[in-house]
Each structure stands twice: as C-alpha cells, then as structure tokens.
Coordinates of C-alpha atoms in Angstrom, one line a residue:
M16 CA -0.1 13.7 29.4
K17 CA -3.8 13.0 30.1
K18 CA -4.2 9.6 31.9
Q19 CA -6.4 7.2 29.9
K20 CA -8.8 5.4 32.2
I21 CA -8.7 1.6 31.7
N22 CA -12.1 0.3 30.6
L23 CA -13.1 -3.0 29.0
R24 CA -12.4 -1.6 25.5
T25 CA -8.9 -0.5 26.3
A26 CA -8.2 -3.7 28.2
F27 CA -9.5 -5.7 25.2
K28 CA -7.1 -3.8 22.9
T29 CA -4.0 -4.0 25.1
I30 CA -4.4 -7.3 26.9
I31 CA -7.0 -9.5 25.3
W32 CA -6.5 -8.9 21.6
P33 CA -2.7 -9.7 21.6
R34 CA -3.7 -13.1 23.0
R35 CA -6.8 -13.5 20.8
K36 CA -5.8 -17.0 19.6
L37 CA -6.1 -18.4 23.1
V38 CA -9.2 -16.4 23.8
F39 CA -10.9 -17.7 20.7
I40 CA -9.9 -21.3 21.7
G41 CA -11.5 -20.6 25.0
L42 CA -14.6 -19.2 23.4
F43 CA -14.9 -22.2 21.2
L44 CA -14.6 -24.5 24.2
I45 CA -17.1 -22.7 26.2
I46 CA -19.6 -22.5 23.4
V47 CA -19.3 -26.3 22.8
S48 CA -19.7 -26.8 26.5
R49 CA -22.8 -24.6 26.8
L50 CA -24.4 -26.2 23.7
A51 CA -23.8 -29.6 25.2
G52 CA -25.4 -28.4 28.4
L53 CA -28.6 -27.5 26.5
V54 CA -29.1 -31.2 25.5
L55 CA -30.5 -32.1 28.9
P56 CA -33.4 -29.6 28.9
L57 CA -34.2 -30.2 25.3
A58 CA -34.2 -34.0 25.8
S59 CA -36.6 -33.7 28.8
K60 CA -39.4 -32.6 26.5
Y61 CA -39.0 -35.7 24.3
L62 CA -38.7 -37.9 27.4
I63 CA -42.1 -36.7 28.7
D64 CA -44.1 -36.0 25.5
D65 CA -42.7 -38.8 23.3
V66 CA -40.7 -41.5 25.0
I67 CA -42.9 -42.0 28.1
A68 CA -46.2 -41.2 26.4
N69 CA -45.4 -43.8 23.6
K70 CA -43.5 -46.2 25.9
D71 CA -40.7 -46.2 23.4
K72 CA -37.7 -48.0 25.0
E73 CA -35.5 -47.8 21.9
M74 CA -35.8 -44.0 21.8
L75 CA -35.2 -43.9 25.6
K76 CA -31.9 -45.8 25.1
W77 CA -30.7 -43.3 22.4
L78 CA -31.9 -40.4 24.4
V79 CA -29.9 -41.5 27.5
I80 CA -26.8 -42.1 25.3
G81 CA -27.2 -38.7 23.8
V82 CA -27.4 -37.0 27.2
I83 CA -24.4 -38.9 28.6
T84 CA -22.4 -38.0 25.5
A85 CA -23.3 -34.3 26.0
I86 CA -22.3 -34.5 29.7
I87 CA -18.9 -36.0 28.8
I88 CA -18.4 -33.3 26.2
Q89 CA -19.4 -30.6 28.6
A90 CA -17.0 -31.9 31.4
S91 CA -14.1 -32.2 28.9
M92 CA -14.6 -28.7 27.5
S93 CA -14.7 -27.2 31.0
F94 CA -11.5 -29.0 32.0
L95 CA -9.6 -27.8 28.9
L96 CA -11.0 -24.3 29.3
T97 CA -9.7 -24.0 32.9
K98 CA -6.4 -25.7 32.0
I99 CA -5.6 -23.5 29.0
L100 CA -6.9 -20.1 30.0
S101 CA -6.2 -20.2 33.8
V102 CA -2.6 -21.2 33.1
Q103 CA -2.2 -18.4 30.5
A104 CA -3.8 -15.9 32.9
Q105 CA -1.2 -16.8 35.6
F106 CA 1.6 -16.5 33.1
L107 CA 0.3 -13.1 32.1
I108 CA 0.2 -12.0 35.8
S109 CA 3.9 -13.0 36.0
E110 CA 4.7 -11.1 32.9
L111 CA 2.9 -8.0 34.1
R112 CA 4.6 -8.1 37.5
I113 CA 8.0 -8.3 35.8
K114 CA 7.0 -5.4 33.5
V115 CA 5.8 -3.2 36.4
Q116 CA 8.8 -4.0 38.5
K117 CA 11.1 -3.0 35.7
K118 CA 9.2 0.2 35.2
V119 CA 9.3 1.0 38.9
L120 CA 13.1 0.6 39.1
S121 CA 13.4 2.8 36.0
L122 CA 11.8 5.7 37.8
P123 CA 13.8 8.6 39.3
I124 CA 14.9 8.6 42.9
S125 CA 12.5 11.4 43.7
F126 CA 9.6 9.0 43.0
F127 CA 10.8 6.7 45.8
D128 CA 11.3 9.5 48.2
N129 CA 7.5 10.0 48.2
Q130 CA 6.5 6.3 48.3
K131 CA 6.4 3.5 50.9
S132 CA 8.3 0.4 49.8
G133 CA 5.5 -1.8 51.1
G134 CA 2.9 0.1 49.1
L135 CA 5.0 -0.4 45.9
V136 CA 5.3 -4.1 46.7
S137 CA 1.5 -4.2 46.9
R138 CA 1.1 -2.4 43.6
I139 CA 3.6 -4.7 41.8
M140 CA 2.3 -8.0 43.3
S141 CA -1.5 -7.4 43.9
D142 CA -2.8 -4.9 41.4
V143 CA -2.1 -7.1 38.4
E144 CA -3.8 -10.2 39.8
G145 CA -7.2 -9.2 38.6
V146 CA -6.0 -9.7 35.0
R147 CA -6.8 -13.4 35.4
N148 CA -10.5 -12.4 35.2
L149 CA -9.8 -10.9 31.7
I150 CA -7.6 -13.6 30.2
G151 CA -8.7 -16.4 32.5
T152 CA -12.1 -18.1 32.6
G153 CA -13.8 -14.9 33.9
L154 CA -14.3 -13.0 30.6
V155 CA -14.8 -16.1 28.5
Q156 CA -17.5 -17.3 31.0
L157 CA -19.1 -13.9 30.7
I158 CA -19.2 -14.2 26.9
G159 CA -20.2 -17.9 27.2
G160 CA -22.9 -17.0 29.7
T161 CA -24.3 -14.4 27.3
F162 CA -24.3 -16.9 24.5
T163 CA -26.1 -19.5 26.6
A164 CA -28.7 -16.9 27.8
I165 CA -29.4 -15.8 24.1
I166 CA -29.8 -19.4 22.9
S167 CA -31.9 -20.3 25.9
L168 CA -34.1 -17.2 25.3
I169 CA -34.6 -18.2 21.6
L170 CA -35.7 -21.7 22.7
L171 CA -38.0 -20.2 25.4
F172 CA -39.7 -18.0 22.8
R173 CA -40.3 -21.1 20.7
I174 CA -42.0 -22.8 23.6
S175 CA -44.1 -19.8 24.7
I176 CA -43.9 -16.2 23.7
P177 CA -46.2 -14.8 26.4
L178 CA -44.4 -16.6 29.1
T179 CA -41.0 -15.6 27.9
L180 CA -42.0 -11.9 27.6
F181 CA -43.3 -12.0 31.2
I182 CA -40.0 -13.3 32.6
L183 CA -38.0 -10.7 30.6
I184 CA -39.5 -7.9 32.7
P185 CA -37.8 -8.8 36.1
I186 CA -34.6 -9.9 34.3
S187 CA -34.4 -6.5 32.6
V188 CA -34.9 -4.7 35.9
F189 CA -32.1 -6.8 37.4
G190 CA -29.8 -5.9 34.5
I191 CA -30.3 -2.2 35.1
I192 CA -29.6 -2.6 38.8
A193 CA -26.4 -4.6 38.1
L194 CA -25.0 -2.0 35.7
K195 CA -25.6 0.8 38.2
A196 CA -24.0 -1.3 40.9
F197 CA -20.9 -2.0 38.8
K198 CA -20.4 1.8 38.2
Y199 CA -20.7 2.3 42.0
I200 CA -18.4 -0.5 42.9
R201 CA -15.4 0.3 40.7
P202 CA -14.1 3.3 42.6
I203 CA -14.5 1.3 45.8
F204 CA -12.3 -1.5 44.4
K205 CA -9.7 1.1 43.3
N206 CA -9.7 2.8 46.7
R207 CA -9.3 -0.6 48.4
A208 CA -6.1 -1.2 46.4
K209 CA -4.8 2.1 47.6
I210 CA -5.7 1.5 51.2
N211 CA -4.2 -2.0 51.0
A212 CA -0.9 -0.5 49.7
E213 CA -0.8 2.1 52.5
V214 CA -1.5 -0.5 55.2
K215 CA 1.1 -3.0 53.8
G216 CA 3.6 -0.1 53.5
R217 CA 3.2 0.8 57.1
L218 CA 3.3 -2.9 58.2
T219 CA 6.6 -3.3 56.2
E220 CA 8.1 -0.3 58.0
T221 CA 6.9 -1.7 61.4
L222 CA 8.6 -5.1 60.8
A223 CA 11.8 -3.5 59.5
G224 CA 11.9 -1.1 62.5
V225 CA 11.0 -3.7 65.2
R226 CA 14.1 -2.9 67.2
V227 CA 13.2 0.8 67.4
I228 CA 9.6 0.0 68.3
K229 CA 10.7 -2.3 71.1
G230 CA 13.4 0.1 72.2
F231 CA 10.8 2.8 72.8
N232 CA 8.2 0.4 74.1
A233 CA 5.9 1.6 71.2
E234 CA 4.2 -1.8 70.4
D235 CA 0.8 -0.4 71.5
Q236 CA 1.2 2.7 69.3
E237 CA 2.0 0.5 66.3
N238 CA -0.9 -1.8 67.1
I239 CA -3.3 1.1 67.1
T240 CA -1.9 2.4 63.8
F241 CA -2.3 -1.0 62.1
E242 CA -5.8 -1.4 63.7
K243 CA -6.9 1.8 62.1
G244 CA -5.6 0.6 58.7
A245 CA -7.4 -2.8 59.1
H246 CA -10.6 -1.0 59.9
R247 CA -10.3 1.2 56.8
I248 CA -10.0 -2.0 54.7
F249 CA -13.0 -3.4 56.5
D250 CA -15.1 -0.3 55.8
N251 CA -14.2 -0.5 52.2
V252 CA -15.0 -4.2 51.9
K253 CA -18.3 -3.6 53.7
R254 CA -19.3 -1.0 51.1
S255 CA -18.6 -3.4 48.2
L256 CA -20.3 -6.3 50.0
T257 CA -23.3 -4.2 50.6
A258 CA -23.5 -3.4 46.9
T259 CA -23.0 -7.0 45.8
A260 CA -25.5 -8.2 48.4
F261 CA -28.1 -5.8 47.1
M262 CA -27.5 -7.2 43.6
S263 CA -27.9 -10.8 44.9
S264 CA -31.0 -9.9 46.9
S265 CA -32.5 -8.2 43.9
A266 CA -31.8 -11.2 41.7
T267 CA -33.4 -13.5 44.3
F268 CA -36.5 -11.3 44.6
L269 CA -37.0 -10.6 40.9
L270 CA -36.4 -14.2 39.9
G271 CA -38.7 -15.3 42.6
I272 CA -41.4 -13.2 41.1
A273 CA -40.7 -14.6 37.7
T274 CA -40.9 -18.2 39.0
T275 CA -44.2 -17.5 40.8
G276 CA -45.6 -16.0 37.6
I277 CA -44.4 -19.0 35.6
M278 CA -46.3 -21.3 37.9
G279 CA -49.5 -19.4 37.3
F280 CA -49.1 -18.9 33.6
S281 CA -47.9 -22.4 32.8
G282 CA -50.4 -24.1 35.1
N283 CA -53.2 -22.3 33.4
A284 CA -51.8 -23.0 29.9
I285 CA -51.5 -26.8 30.7
I286 CA -55.0 -26.9 32.0
D287 CA -56.3 -25.2 28.8
G288 CA -54.2 -27.6 26.6
N289 CA -52.0 -24.9 25.2
L290 CA -48.8 -26.2 26.8
T291 CA -47.7 -29.8 27.3
T292 CA -46.1 -31.2 30.4
G293 CA -42.9 -31.8 28.4
D294 CA -42.9 -28.1 27.3
F295 CA -43.3 -27.0 30.9
L296 CA -40.4 -29.1 32.1
S297 CA -38.2 -28.0 29.2
F298 CA -39.2 -24.4 29.7
T299 CA -38.3 -24.6 33.4
L300 CA -34.9 -26.1 32.7
L301 CA -34.1 -23.7 29.9
L302 CA -35.1 -20.8 32.2
G303 CA -32.5 -22.1 34.7
F304 CA -29.9 -22.2 31.9
M305 CA -30.8 -18.6 31.0
V306 CA -31.0 -17.2 34.5
A307 CA -27.9 -19.0 35.9
P308 CA -25.5 -17.3 33.5
I309 CA -27.1 -13.9 34.3
V310 CA -26.6 -14.4 38.0
Q311 CA -23.1 -15.7 37.3
M312 CA -22.4 -12.7 35.0
S313 CA -23.2 -10.4 37.9
N314 CA -20.4 -12.1 40.0
I315 CA -18.0 -12.2 37.0
G316 CA -18.9 -8.5 36.3
S317 CA -17.7 -7.6 39.9
Q318 CA -14.5 -9.5 39.3
I319 CA -13.8 -7.8 36.0
T320 CA -14.7 -4.4 37.6
E321 CA -12.1 -5.2 40.3
A322 CA -9.6 -6.2 37.6
L323 CA -10.0 -2.9 35.7
A324 CA -9.6 -1.0 39.0
G325 CA -6.3 -2.7 39.6
L326 CA -5.2 -2.2 36.1
D327 CA -6.0 1.5 36.4
R328 CA -3.4 1.7 39.2
T329 CA -1.0 -0.3 37.2
E330 CA -1.4 2.0 34.3
E331 CA -0.7 5.0 36.5
L332 CA 2.7 3.5 37.2
M333 CA 3.4 2.5 33.6
N334 CA 2.5 6.0 32.3
M335 CA 5.2 7.6 34.6
T336 CA 8.3 8.9 32.8
A337 CA 11.4 6.8 33.4
E338 CA 14.7 8.4 34.1
D339 CA 16.1 7.7 30.7
E340 CA 12.9 8.8 29.0
L341 CA 13.1 12.4 30.2
P342 CA 13.4 14.8 27.3
G343 CA 16.9 15.2 25.9
R344 CA 18.4 12.1 27.4
S345 CA 19.9 10.6 24.3
F346 CA 23.7 10.8 24.7
E347 CA 25.4 7.5 25.5
L348 CA 28.9 7.7 27.2
E349 CA 31.3 5.3 25.6
T350 CA 34.2 5.9 27.8
I351 CA 34.8 8.6 30.5
R352 CA 37.9 10.2 31.9
G353 CA 36.1 11.3 35.1
T354 CA 36.1 15.1 35.3
I355 CA 32.9 16.4 37.1
E356 CA 32.0 20.0 37.0
F357 CA 29.2 21.9 38.7
N358 CA 28.3 25.1 36.8
N359 CA 26.1 27.5 38.8
V360 CA 23.9 24.7 40.1
S361 CA 20.9 25.4 42.3
F362 CA 18.5 22.7 43.6
A363 CA 15.2 22.6 45.4
Y364 CA 13.3 19.5 46.7
E365 CA 10.2 21.7 46.9
E366 CA 9.3 24.6 44.6
K367 CA 10.8 28.0 45.8
K368 CA 12.6 26.3 48.6
E369 CA 16.2 26.0 47.4
V370 CA 18.7 23.9 49.4
L371 CA 21.6 24.7 47.1
H372 CA 22.4 28.1 45.7
H373 CA 24.7 28.7 42.6
I374 CA 27.3 25.9 43.4
S375 CA 30.3 25.9 41.1
F376 CA 33.4 23.7 41.3
T377 CA 35.4 21.2 39.3
A378 CA 36.5 17.8 40.5
K379 CA 39.3 16.9 38.1
K380 CA 39.9 13.4 36.8
G381 CA 41.5 11.2 39.5
S382 CA 41.2 13.9 42.2
V383 CA 39.6 13.7 45.6
T384 CA 37.1 16.4 46.5
A385 CA 35.9 16.5 50.1
L386 CA 32.6 18.1 51.2
V387 CA 32.4 19.2 54.8
G388 CA 29.9 21.3 56.8
S389 CA 27.2 21.2 59.4
S390 CA 24.3 18.8 59.1
G391 CA 21.7 19.9 56.6
S392 CA 24.0 22.2 54.8
G393 CA 23.6 20.5 51.4
K394 CA 26.5 18.0 51.2
S395 CA 24.4 14.9 50.5
T396 CA 22.4 16.9 47.9
I397 CA 25.6 17.7 46.0
A398 CA 26.6 14.0 46.1
G399 CA 23.2 13.1 44.9
L400 CA 23.5 15.4 41.9
A401 CA 27.0 14.0 41.1
A402 CA 25.5 10.5 41.3
S403 CA 22.7 11.6 38.9
F404 CA 20.1 10.7 41.5
L405 CA 18.9 14.2 41.4
N406 CA 18.6 16.8 38.6
P407 CA 19.5 20.5 39.1
S408 CA 16.7 23.0 39.3
S409 CA 19.1 25.4 37.4
G410 CA 22.6 25.3 36.1
E411 CA 24.3 22.0 35.0
V412 CA 26.4 19.2 36.2
T413 CA 28.8 17.8 33.5
I414 CA 30.9 14.7 33.1
D415 CA 33.9 15.4 30.9
G416 CA 32.1 18.5 29.5
T417 CA 28.8 16.6 28.7
D418 CA 25.7 17.8 30.5
L419 CA 24.5 14.9 32.7
S420 CA 20.9 15.8 32.1
K421 CA 21.4 14.7 28.4
V422 CA 23.2 11.4 29.2
I423 CA 21.6 8.0 29.2
L424 CA 22.0 7.3 32.9
S425 CA 22.9 3.6 32.6
S426 CA 26.0 4.5 30.5
Y427 CA 27.1 6.9 33.3
R428 CA 26.3 4.8 36.3
K429 CA 28.2 1.7 35.1
N430 CA 31.3 3.9 35.8
L431 CA 29.9 4.9 39.3
G432 CA 30.5 3.5 42.7
V433 CA 28.7 4.6 45.8
V434 CA 29.3 3.9 49.5
L435 CA 26.6 5.5 51.7
Q436 CA 26.6 6.3 55.4
D437 CA 23.7 3.9 56.1
E438 CA 24.8 1.3 53.6
F439 CA 22.1 -1.1 52.4
L440 CA 22.9 -4.8 52.4
F441 CA 20.6 -7.5 51.1
E442 CA 19.5 -10.6 53.0
G443 CA 21.8 -13.4 52.0
S444 CA 25.5 -14.2 52.5
I445 CA 28.5 -11.8 52.7
R446 CA 29.7 -13.2 49.4
E447 CA 26.4 -12.5 47.6
N448 CA 26.4 -8.9 48.9
I449 CA 29.9 -8.2 47.7
L450 CA 29.2 -9.9 44.3
F451 CA 26.2 -7.6 43.9
A452 CA 28.4 -5.0 42.2
K453 CA 29.9 -7.5 39.7
P454 CA 28.1 -10.9 39.6
N455 CA 30.6 -12.4 37.1
A456 CA 33.7 -11.5 39.2
T457 CA 36.4 -14.2 39.5
E458 CA 37.4 -15.6 42.8
N459 CA 40.7 -13.7 42.6
E460 CA 38.9 -10.4 42.2
I461 CA 36.7 -11.2 45.2
Q462 CA 39.7 -12.1 47.3
E463 CA 41.5 -8.9 46.4
A464 CA 38.4 -6.8 47.2
I465 CA 37.8 -8.4 50.6
K466 CA 41.5 -8.1 51.5
A467 CA 41.6 -4.5 50.4
A468 CA 38.5 -3.7 52.5
Y469 CA 39.8 -5.8 55.4
V470 CA 36.6 -7.9 55.4
T471 CA 38.8 -11.0 56.1
E472 CA 39.6 -9.4 59.5
F473 CA 36.2 -10.5 60.7
T474 CA 35.0 -13.2 58.3
D475 CA 38.0 -15.4 59.2
R476 CA 36.4 -15.6 62.7
F477 CA 33.1 -16.8 61.2
E478 CA 32.5 -20.6 60.9
K479 CA 31.2 -20.2 57.3
G480 CA 33.4 -17.3 56.3
L481 CA 32.0 -15.4 53.3
E482 CA 29.0 -17.8 53.2
T483 CA 27.8 -16.4 56.5
L484 CA 24.2 -15.3 56.3
I485 CA 23.8 -11.7 57.5
G486 CA 20.0 -11.4 58.0
E487 CA 17.7 -8.6 56.6
R488 CA 19.7 -5.4 56.0
G489 CA 22.8 -7.1 57.5
V490 CA 21.2 -7.0 61.0
K491 CA 23.6 -9.7 62.3
L492 CA 26.7 -7.6 61.7
S493 CA 28.1 -4.5 63.4
G494 CA 28.0 -1.1 61.7
G495 CA 31.7 -1.3 60.9
Q496 CA 31.4 -4.8 59.4
R497 CA 28.5 -3.7 57.2
Q498 CA 30.5 -0.7 56.1
R499 CA 33.5 -2.8 55.1
I500 CA 31.3 -5.1 53.1
A501 CA 30.0 -2.1 51.3
I502 CA 33.5 -0.8 50.6
A503 CA 34.5 -4.3 49.3
R504 CA 31.5 -4.1 47.0
A505 CA 32.7 -0.7 45.6
I506 CA 36.3 -2.0 45.2
L507 CA 35.0 -5.0 43.2
A508 CA 32.9 -2.7 40.9
N509 CA 36.2 -0.9 40.0
P510 CA 34.4 2.4 39.2
K511 CA 36.0 5.5 37.7
I512 CA 33.9 7.8 39.8
L513 CA 33.5 7.2 43.5
I514 CA 31.1 8.8 46.0
L515 CA 31.7 8.2 49.7
D516 CA 29.0 9.5 52.0
E517 CA 30.3 9.4 55.6
A518 CA 31.9 6.1 54.6
T519 CA 33.9 5.8 57.9
S520 CA 31.3 7.2 60.2
N521 CA 30.2 3.8 61.6
L522 CA 33.7 2.5 62.3
D523 CA 35.6 2.4 65.6
T524 CA 39.1 3.8 65.7
E525 CA 40.9 0.5 64.8
S526 CA 38.5 -0.2 62.0
E527 CA 38.8 3.3 60.7
T528 CA 42.5 3.0 60.4
L529 CA 42.2 -0.2 58.4
I530 CA 39.5 1.2 56.2
Q531 CA 41.3 4.5 55.6
K532 CA 44.2 2.5 54.1
S533 CA 41.8 0.5 51.8
L534 CA 40.1 3.8 50.8
E535 CA 43.4 5.3 49.8
N536 CA 43.9 2.4 47.4
L537 CA 40.4 2.5 46.2
M538 CA 40.5 6.3 45.5
A539 CA 43.8 6.2 43.6
G540 CA 43.2 7.2 40.0
R541 CA 39.5 7.7 40.6
T542 CA 37.5 10.9 40.7
T543 CA 36.2 10.8 44.3
L544 CA 33.7 12.9 46.2
V545 CA 33.9 12.4 49.9
I546 CA 31.3 13.6 52.4
A547 CA 33.4 13.7 55.6
H548 CA 32.4 14.0 59.2
R549 CA 35.8 13.1 60.7
L550 CA 38.0 15.8 59.1
S551 CA 41.2 14.0 60.0
T552 CA 40.3 11.5 57.2
I553 CA 40.4 14.1 54.4
K554 CA 43.7 15.9 55.1
K555 CA 45.1 14.5 51.8
A556 CA 42.1 15.6 49.7
D557 CA 43.0 17.6 46.6
Q558 CA 40.3 20.1 47.5
I559 CA 37.9 20.7 50.3
L560 CA 34.6 22.4 49.9
V561 CA 33.0 23.9 53.1
I562 CA 29.3 23.9 52.5
E563 CA 27.1 26.1 54.7
Q564 CA 23.4 26.8 54.1
G565 CA 23.6 25.6 50.5
H566 CA 26.6 27.8 49.5
I567 CA 30.3 27.1 49.2
A568 CA 31.7 29.1 52.1
E569 CA 35.3 28.1 51.6
Q570 CA 37.4 26.1 49.1
G571 CA 41.0 24.9 49.1
N572 CA 43.2 22.1 50.4
H573 CA 43.7 21.3 54.1
D574 CA 46.7 23.5 54.6
E575 CA 45.2 26.5 52.7
L576 CA 42.0 26.3 54.7
I577 CA 43.8 26.0 58.0
A578 CA 45.9 29.0 57.1
K579 CA 42.7 31.1 56.4
Q580 CA 41.5 30.4 60.0
G581 CA 37.9 30.5 58.8
R582 CA 35.0 28.0 59.1
Y583 CA 37.1 24.9 58.3
F584 CA 39.7 26.0 60.8
D585 CA 37.0 26.2 63.5
L586 CA 35.6 22.8 62.6
Y587 CA 39.0 21.1 62.5
T588 CA 40.3 22.6 65.7
Y589 CA 37.0 21.8 67.5
Q590 CA 37.2 18.1 66.5
A591 CA 40.9 18.0 67.4
K592 CA 40.1 19.1 71.0
I593 CA 37.5 16.3 71.2

C-alpha cells in the first residue's frame, strides 16, 4: 500500500474536522479577540484628529471606555481560547499515544526484532506532541492572524492606497521566502524525530545494561556513542535554526525597509496635507497589527511543519499491518483440545536463508514434546512457531487441525502459557508479576500457584513477602527466583498449551528439583513443548525431537533414542559424565 504523506489537508480531514465544533469555537473567540484588538489603532485616529483637535472631553471619556472594554474583551477571549483549545489538544495527544501504543502492541514479533525499545517509546510519546499545534492555539492563531492581517490591510488601503501598495512589496517577498523555508525545514524535523528515537533507544539499552557496561569497564565507550548521537541531534537542530534565523532576519530587513519607506512617504504626505497626523498614527498601528501576525505566522508555520513531520512518522506506524489484520486471519477458536501439528514447515528469518527445513511432527493433546539439540539448531524457532510468534515460510502449523495462520491470534493465545529462558519480569512487586497472567485471580488461586512453583520457599524469608519490590527486570532477585516467579505466573494462567524454553536452566540443583516437581504438576493434561538443555529433566517426555541444523535428526522417547545410540545417546551420555 502506498504511504500517504501527511499534509495540512489530510491533517484537517483526519484530526481537525472531527473536532470542528471546538475549532469553530476557537475561531470565533480569536476573531472576536482580534476585532477587539483593532479598536485601539482605530480610536487613535479619532483621538488625534477629533478629540484633541476639538478639545472634546465627553468624546474622550467614551473613547477611553470603548478602548478599555475592547481590552477586557480581548483578554477574556484569549483566556478562553487557551483554556478550551490547549486542554483539548493535550487530551488529543493522550488519545493518540494510547492509539499508537495499542497499534504497536498489535504488530508481529518480527517488527520488534528490528526495533529498539527506546526508539519506539520516543515514537509513541514524542511524535504525537506536535498535534497540539493543530488542535491547540497554533492553527487557530494562524487563521486568526490571517484574518487580522486581511482586516488590517483593508483598513490600510482606506487610509492610503499608495502607501499600502508600497509595503506589500517587502511583505510579499518575505512570504515567498517563508514558504520555501517551510519546504526545506520539514524533512529536517522528520529526520530529527528519527535521530531522537535512535539516540533514546541506545540510551535505554545503556541504562538497562549498566552492569555489563561496568563489568567490562566500557563507560568511556558508551559515553562516546552517546556523544556522537547528541552531536547528530545538534547538527540537525543547527540546520533548522539556521533556516528559521534566515526567515527572522529576512523579516527584520524587509520590514525595516518598509518602515523607512513609510517614514518618507507619510512625512511627505502630511507636509502636502494629503494625510492627517491621526491617519499616520492609525496607519502605523494598523501596520503593526498586520505585520505582527505575519511574523507570528512564520513561527506557527514552523511549529505546524514540525507537527506534520511527527504525524508522518506516526502514520507510518498506524499503516503497518497488525498480526490479526493479516490476510486470512478470520477464524476464532472457541475451545481447543490442544493437538499441535507441524506439516512440512520451513522457516527463514531472511529470504533464502532457511533455519528450519521441512519439519513435521505431532504434539498430541496433553502430551509432552521435548526439543533438544545444539545451540542454533532451530529449537527456539520451532517454539516460536508453536506460540504463533512467527509464521512459517512454507508448510503449516495447525491447532486441532486448524491452520494457525488463519486463526485470530488472541483466541489462540488466551490458551497459551510461555516460560522463557531469560524470563521478563516487570518492575513492581512479586505479587503484581504473578498476577500479570490473571489480574482477577482469587487469593486462593495465587497461593496455590506460588506453592506449586515453590515461590514461598524464598518469599517467606522476605520481610514484605509477596509485596517485595523486585526492581527493573527483577534485578533484585536471583536467576532461580525469577524463574520460579515466571513459572508461578504460568501456573496461574492455567493454559492448555505450555511452552517451556530452557525453563530450568537458571536454577541450582536444589531449586531444579523443586521446580521439576512443580512442572510435572503444571504439565499434567496440557500440551507441552519443552526446550531442554539438561536432558535429565525430559526422561519422562512422550516424545523427544533431536534438532540439528534445522532438521529433525531423531525422534522417539528417551528409552527408544538411547537404544538407537545416535545423536541423543551421545548428548545424554556426555552430560551424564559431566
């Protein structure tokens, strides 16, 4: 699908028009405010030519009352404008962040494999902020400024046509410069968002991996990497500042010429009697009312350009195809029995570089299938396919005879439990991490899960028990403790299909014995795929698949494979000697 570039027209259609009532209220307020603002320059003419010339104190009183009233109206309208539209803009930013975050989480695992988490955070949190210049006061001020400039221009023509035509020349030149500058600046803003995302992504990784950095004495190396990123941001900002500075300087120069010309023209006209002093004062003030919005519009134009650049990047994410939006995903699983079958499945992370070749096997309902083999043989890829994190390049993976590529994934994954080798825990308490699998679980269910996973074996020693805070990624716990929390989480989820990826690899011998007992209870009656490093833990598996270089080298139960004295026999006897 061809990507549609976000411009003011598409932004108006998708963002502004749905909120037209508020925008129209904002326009009404700013028009009233700007009309009230014109009272002062218009009143100055009557002050000079009529009130002072005729020494009319009564008229002076009403003139002052009129100007004060206009100032009160102008201030009130400005307050309401900011209150209504700025608040709405912030609300819209929150809505967009929520929408983008939902979209990101709906994308396939392969998307995240090629992205930095910090960069995605930047895109969710920062790219949408510019929308405040579309719904907030920015766009309305742009329109209000245009309205003020047009009204001021009409009034200027009424005072002096030659003088007004003269000042239009430098203003027109400035307008042309501004339009070209905006066209030049937009790609810079878009690239800045990209650089910001990359630098924030690396910074997030640095902070998360601070123990590795200090362990290898690599602080200087990371400082240099961040310094390069900071300089890239600086170079980008410098380019945009140069362009905006050129616009500002052009405005100062051209408007300076216009002001000098006005001095000469108007001075000569007053001497000749073709222009009154009041007309001159009124003209000067009205010129300010016309020029100020034009200069302001150049700044607002930069903000809107930056907003559109951010929305461009947001739109790129929103246009990506979610997992459940892939063609053919329409079948919703009501209930499942749990039989998983691989039919001639091949898979490649990169085109023409297959890591699995024609894999076929059946994991029957309630059975335990173990995957063993050397590192990089394809075990985790098979598990990823079974978990629907990946899609086969060819062949099919089925659940109870239904092709997984046609299933609405949420209906499958609600029956799925996963315990990974490097299990992820969220910052918070032990209880919160276990409840993640089932937020509405009862206290009895929680207690059963933590006892089955032998979590109480270490939480009973903690002062706060299950309420103990574990730090980011569970950094305050040992590997074995983190793994037991992950297993308790899977037990609480009560899945029909269970995938264990080296689930006992981080445990000491004592912990492994405890966990092995809990896993036996957990696996009972569930279809389980186990990636095993310690082969002693899978002796009771219904079938064992020996994976080598993306192929099934051997298949059978423990006794059958030992009797064959093949690859599994070699692996098992080697570990037994160790």
